[in-house]
Amino acid sequence: SAGAAHAGPRRLAWTLPRGETGQPIVRGPNTPREEDAMTTAETTLDAAASTPTDHAAPRPFHRTWPGWALVLLNLLAALNSSWFFLGVLGAGVGGWLMMNSCAPSIAVFALGFVLRRPAVAVAGAAMMARYGTAGLFIFGWDGPNLFAQASHLLMTAGVVWVAVDVIRNRRFRAAGWGLAAGAVVLVAYAVVQHLYFAAHPGLLDA
């Protein structure tokens, strides 16, 4: 009958979801669904959570006042020891470089700090740890050795400053390169020292 014919479309329209205009929404094959939108949102959140944030990146290198103080004090100590070997002992440039291992180490550390190159500063710190911090347990604590030990203490303070800067600012990649470069320099320096002292046996007696 006519009434049954009109009831069918009404029931169909009633079962279809309606939009803001009140018209039934007929979904086609390309119509986005709420489930698809939720899946897209979840995928976006997961990707954002898995993306490294800026907090994991190393921070810029800043030349702080404690760092400047350590650089200047270590440079003064290097100048004092250089004056001793060059002026007092008259060892010459070659003898000064071979016997005063602390001065080149401090120079590398200061260069890395001034140029804002953490890897260079770490390489210098590795050298200062070898010749400065280790020197605290090799040299005595009396007479003229006190001047050398004061320099070794300053070098150790520089090593600690570099280590704290690396850990606090996450410079682990730069630290790896710096330690590798420092190790290479230390080995090469030790070989050159051995050959030099073998060729100048009386230099250490001076």
mmCIF file of C-alpha atoms in Angstrom:
data_model
loop_
_atom_site.group_PDB
_atom_site.id
_atom_site.type_symbol
_atom_site.label_atom_id
_atom_site.label_comp_id
_atom_site.label_asym_id
_atom_site.label_seq_id
_atom_site.Cartn_x
_atom_site.Cartn_y
_atom_site.Cartn_z
ATOM 1 C CA SER A 1 0.000 0.000 0.000
ATOM 2 C CA ALA A 2 1.003 3.728 -0.122
ATOM 3 C CA GLY A 3 1.493 3.865 3.659
ATOM 4 C CA ALA A 4 3.923 0.966 3.576
ATOM 5 C CA ALA A 5 5.768 2.608 0.696
ATOM 6 C CA HIS A 6 6.258 5.767 2.747
ATOM 7 C CA ALA A 7 7.328 3.861 5.905
ATOM 8 C CA GLY A 8 10.252 2.180 4.251
ATOM 9 C CA PRO A 9 12.299 5.335 3.400
ATOM 10 C CA ARG A 10 11.501 6.797 6.811
ATOM 11 C CA ARG A 11 12.925 3.789 8.578
ATOM 12 C CA LEU A 12 16.001 3.926 6.312
ATOM 13 C CA ALA A 13 16.562 7.627 6.976
ATOM 14 C CA TRP A 14 16.093 7.053 10.699
ATOM 15 C CA THR A 15 18.796 4.415 10.844
ATOM 16 C CA LEU A 16 21.385 6.486 8.930
ATOM 17 C CA PRO A 17 23.600 8.878 10.949
ATOM 18 C CA ARG A 18 22.763 12.543 10.488
ATOM 19 C CA GLY A 19 25.092 15.521 10.096
ATOM 20 C CA GLU A 20 24.803 19.043 11.486
ATOM 21 C CA THR A 21 22.176 19.929 8.844
ATOM 22 C CA GLY A 22 20.011 17.022 9.852
ATOM 23 C CA GLN A 23 20.454 15.226 6.544
ATOM 24 C CA PRO A 24 21.390 11.546 6.538
ATOM 25 C CA ILE A 25 25.081 10.858 5.991
ATOM 26 C CA VAL A 26 25.624 8.225 3.350
ATOM 27 C CA ARG A 27 29.169 6.864 3.561
ATOM 28 C CA GLY A 28 30.976 6.030 0.372
ATOM 29 C CA PRO A 29 34.148 3.996 -0.100
ATOM 30 C CA ASN A 30 36.317 7.148 0.362
ATOM 31 C CA THR A 31 34.421 8.667 3.300
ATOM 32 C CA PRO A 32 36.675 8.904 6.412
ATOM 33 C CA ARG A 33 35.431 7.033 9.440
ATOM 34 C CA GLU A 34 35.811 7.892 13.122
ATOM 35 C CA GLU A 35 37.823 4.715 13.632
ATOM 36 C CA ASP A 36 40.280 5.790 10.913
ATOM 37 C CA ALA A 37 40.651 9.238 12.472
ATOM 38 C CA MET A 38 41.377 7.719 15.884
ATOM 39 C CA THR A 39 43.938 5.351 14.357
ATOM 40 C CA THR A 40 45.665 8.270 12.614
ATOM 41 C CA ALA A 41 45.770 10.258 15.863
ATOM 42 C CA GLU A 42 47.231 7.323 17.775
ATOM 43 C CA THR A 43 49.894 6.802 15.096
ATOM 44 C CA THR A 44 50.838 10.484 15.266
ATOM 45 C CA LEU A 45 51.146 10.355 19.065
ATOM 46 C CA ASP A 46 53.284 7.219 18.907
ATOM 47 C CA ALA A 47 55.595 8.819 16.336
ATOM 48 C CA ALA A 48 55.938 11.951 18.444
ATOM 49 C CA ALA A 49 56.748 9.881 21.524
ATOM 50 C CA SER A 50 59.404 7.900 19.688
ATOM 51 C CA THR A 51 61.067 10.970 18.123
ATOM 52 C CA PRO A 52 64.123 12.185 20.093
ATOM 53 C CA THR A 53 63.552 15.519 21.775
ATOM 54 C CA ASP A 54 65.898 18.458 21.992
ATOM 55 C CA HIS A 55 66.679 17.552 25.602
ATOM 56 C CA ALA A 56 68.707 14.555 24.415
ATOM 57 C CA ALA A 57 70.968 16.679 22.193
ATOM 58 C CA PRO A 58 74.198 18.173 23.532
ATOM 59 C CA ARG A 59 73.920 21.762 24.692
ATOM 60 C CA PRO A 60 76.004 24.589 23.239
ATOM 61 C CA PHE A 61 79.451 25.071 24.726
ATOM 62 C CA HIS A 62 79.614 28.096 27.022
ATOM 63 C CA ARG A 63 82.852 29.629 28.299
ATOM 64 C CA THR A 64 81.954 30.118 31.955
ATOM 65 C CA TRP A 65 83.877 32.193 34.488
ATOM 66 C CA PRO A 66 85.146 29.130 36.400
ATOM 67 C CA GLY A 67 86.394 27.768 33.094
ATOM 68 C CA TRP A 68 88.149 31.044 32.265
ATOM 69 C CA ALA A 69 89.770 31.069 35.715
ATOM 70 C CA LEU A 70 91.083 27.523 35.301
ATOM 71 C CA VAL A 71 92.406 28.261 31.806
ATOM 72 C CA LEU A 72 94.242 31.416 32.922
ATOM 73 C CA LEU A 73 95.704 29.807 36.059
ATOM 74 C CA ASN A 74 96.886 26.776 34.100
ATOM 75 C CA LEU A 75 98.429 29.007 31.440
ATOM 76 C CA LEU A 76 100.304 30.950 34.134
ATOM 77 C CA ALA A 77 101.578 27.674 35.576
ATOM 78 C CA ALA A 78 102.658 26.568 32.082
ATOM 79 C CA LEU A 79 104.521 29.856 31.565
ATOM 80 C CA ASN A 80 106.268 29.434 34.914
ATOM 81 C CA SER A 81 107.410 25.892 34.121
ATOM 82 C CA SER A 82 108.463 26.940 30.627
ATOM 83 C CA TRP A 83 110.600 29.723 32.089
ATOM 84 C CA PHE A 84 112.247 27.163 34.378
ATOM 85 C CA PHE A 85 113.154 24.730 31.593
ATOM 86 C CA LEU A 86 114.077 27.337 29.003
ATOM 87 C CA GLY A 87 115.607 30.025 31.180
ATOM 88 C CA VAL A 88 117.002 28.279 34.240
ATOM 89 C CA LEU A 89 117.988 24.895 32.823
ATOM 90 C CA GLY A 90 118.629 26.106 29.277
ATOM 91 C CA ALA A 91 117.206 22.887 27.867
ATOM 92 C CA GLY A 92 116.286 24.428 24.522
ATOM 93 C CA VAL A 93 112.960 24.101 22.742
ATOM 94 C CA GLY A 94 113.377 20.366 22.128
ATOM 95 C CA GLY A 95 114.327 19.620 25.713
ATOM 96 C CA TRP A 96 111.522 21.860 26.971
ATOM 97 C CA LEU A 97 108.910 19.992 24.926
ATOM 98 C CA MET A 98 110.247 16.608 26.009
ATOM 99 C CA MET A 99 110.630 17.361 29.735
ATOM 100 C CA ASN A 100 107.755 19.791 30.255
ATOM 101 C CA SER A 101 104.874 17.625 29.091
ATOM 102 C CA CYS A 102 102.422 19.661 31.147
ATOM 103 C CA ALA A 103 102.747 22.818 29.021
ATOM 104 C CA PRO A 104 101.590 21.247 25.702
ATOM 105 C CA SER A 105 98.722 19.529 27.538
ATOM 106 C CA ILE A 106 97.551 22.811 29.014
ATOM 107 C CA ALA A 107 97.874 24.487 25.613
ATOM 108 C CA VAL A 108 95.543 21.932 23.998
ATOM 109 C CA PHE A 109 93.004 22.302 26.821
ATOM 110 C CA ALA A 110 93.090 26.108 26.610
ATOM 111 C CA LEU A 111 92.769 25.999 22.817
ATOM 112 C CA GLY A 112 89.656 23.841 22.996
ATOM 113 C CA PHE A 113 88.109 26.127 25.601
ATOM 114 C CA VAL A 114 88.827 29.384 23.768
ATOM 115 C CA LEU A 115 87.677 28.033 20.388
ATOM 116 C CA ARG A 116 84.617 26.345 21.944
ATOM 117 C CA ARG A 117 85.659 22.923 20.691
ATOM 118 C CA PRO A 118 84.645 20.355 23.340
ATOM 119 C CA ALA A 119 86.487 17.489 21.619
ATOM 120 C CA VAL A 120 89.756 19.461 21.675
ATOM 121 C CA ALA A 121 89.219 20.374 25.329
ATOM 122 C CA VAL A 122 88.618 16.708 26.163
ATOM 123 C CA ALA A 123 91.819 15.718 24.331
ATOM 124 C CA GLY A 124 93.716 18.278 26.388
ATOM 125 C CA ALA A 125 92.058 17.030 29.572
ATOM 126 C CA ALA A 126 93.141 13.469 28.777
ATOM 127 C CA MET A 127 96.727 14.690 28.416
ATOM 128 C CA MET A 128 96.492 16.738 31.623
ATOM 129 C CA ALA A 129 95.190 13.690 33.469
ATOM 130 C CA ARG A 130 98.240 11.731 32.307
ATOM 131 C CA TYR A 131 100.871 14.353 33.105
ATOM 132 C CA GLY A 132 99.120 16.397 35.788
ATOM 133 C CA THR A 133 96.855 14.156 37.848
ATOM 134 C CA ALA A 134 99.261 11.214 37.628
ATOM 135 C CA GLY A 135 102.070 13.573 38.607
ATOM 136 C CA LEU A 136 100.434 14.072 42.002
ATOM 137 C CA PHE A 137 101.428 10.487 42.842
ATOM 138 C CA ILE A 138 104.871 10.596 41.200
ATOM 139 C CA PHE A 139 106.420 13.839 42.450
ATOM 140 C CA GLY A 140 107.226 14.548 46.075
ATOM 141 C CA TRP A 141 105.595 17.185 48.262
ATOM 142 C CA ASP A 142 108.657 19.026 49.487
ATOM 143 C CA GLY A 143 111.069 21.684 48.249
ATOM 144 C CA PRO A 144 110.915 22.652 44.565
ATOM 145 C CA ASN A 145 108.420 19.864 43.900
ATOM 146 C CA LEU A 146 105.725 22.000 45.525
ATOM 147 C CA PHE A 147 105.686 24.286 42.479
ATOM 148 C CA ALA A 148 105.186 21.301 40.192
ATOM 149 C CA GLN A 149 102.487 19.873 42.446
ATOM 150 C CA ALA A 150 100.632 23.196 42.496
ATOM 151 C CA SER A 151 100.561 23.053 38.698
ATOM 152 C CA HIS A 152 99.386 19.442 38.833
ATOM 153 C CA LEU A 153 96.524 20.421 41.138
ATOM 154 C CA LEU A 154 95.416 23.118 38.694
ATOM 155 C CA MET A 155 95.568 20.637 35.838
ATOM 156 C CA THR A 156 93.484 18.160 37.822
ATOM 157 C CA ALA A 157 90.909 20.880 38.460
ATOM 158 C CA GLY A 158 90.764 21.455 34.702
ATOM 159 C CA VAL A 159 90.215 17.740 34.131
ATOM 160 C CA VAL A 160 87.340 17.733 36.617
ATOM 161 C CA TRP A 161 85.795 20.819 34.980
ATOM 162 C CA VAL A 162 85.863 19.164 31.546
ATOM 163 C CA ALA A 163 84.372 15.930 32.924
ATOM 164 C CA VAL A 164 81.531 17.804 34.639
ATOM 165 C CA ASP A 165 80.846 19.802 31.467
ATOM 166 C CA VAL A 166 80.686 16.619 29.382
ATOM 167 C CA ILE A 167 78.270 14.869 31.738
ATOM 168 C CA ARG A 168 76.075 17.871 32.476
ATOM 169 C CA ASN A 169 75.723 18.922 28.837
ATOM 170 C CA ARG A 170 75.680 15.410 27.304
ATOM 171 C CA ARG A 171 78.760 15.866 25.130
ATOM 172 C CA PHE A 172 79.408 12.136 24.966
ATOM 173 C CA ARG A 173 80.131 12.011 21.249
ATOM 174 C CA ALA A 174 82.626 14.876 21.510
ATOM 175 C CA ALA A 175 84.135 13.179 24.564
ATOM 176 C CA GLY A 176 84.636 9.970 22.599
ATOM 177 C CA TRP A 177 86.432 11.761 19.783
ATOM 178 C CA GLY A 178 88.486 13.785 22.247
ATOM 179 C CA LEU A 179 89.561 10.756 24.253
ATOM 180 C CA ALA A 180 90.526 8.894 21.088
ATOM 181 C CA ALA A 181 92.576 11.856 19.831
ATOM 182 C CA GLY A 182 94.170 12.322 23.251
ATOM 183 C CA ALA A 183 95.154 8.665 23.413
ATOM 184 C CA VAL A 184 96.789 8.845 19.985
ATOM 185 C CA VAL A 185 98.731 11.975 20.950
ATOM 186 C CA LEU A 186 99.848 10.448 24.248
ATOM 187 C CA VAL A 187 101.187 7.319 22.559
ATOM 188 C CA ALA A 188 102.976 9.322 19.863
ATOM 189 C CA TYR A 189 104.382 11.714 22.470
ATOM 190 C CA ALA A 190 105.700 8.851 24.580
ATOM 191 C CA VAL A 191 107.455 7.318 21.569
ATOM 192 C CA VAL A 192 109.067 10.643 20.634
ATOM 193 C CA GLN A 193 110.155 11.200 24.244
ATOM 194 C CA HIS A 194 111.775 7.783 24.392
ATOM 195 C CA LEU A 195 113.683 8.373 21.169
ATOM 196 C CA TYR A 196 114.732 11.880 22.198
ATOM 197 C CA PHE A 197 116.054 10.869 25.607
ATOM 198 C CA ALA A 198 117.869 7.926 24.031
ATOM 199 C CA ALA A 199 119.619 10.385 21.728
ATOM 200 C CA HIS A 200 120.329 12.829 24.603
ATOM 201 C CA PRO A 201 121.188 10.632 27.608
ATOM 202 C CA GLY A 202 122.550 13.499 29.706
ATOM 203 C CA LEU A 203 119.490 15.722 29.383
ATOM 204 C CA LEU A 204 117.609 14.229 32.318
ATOM 205 C CA ASP A 205 120.692 14.611 34.552
ATOM 206 C CA ALA A 206 120.586 18.349 34.017
#
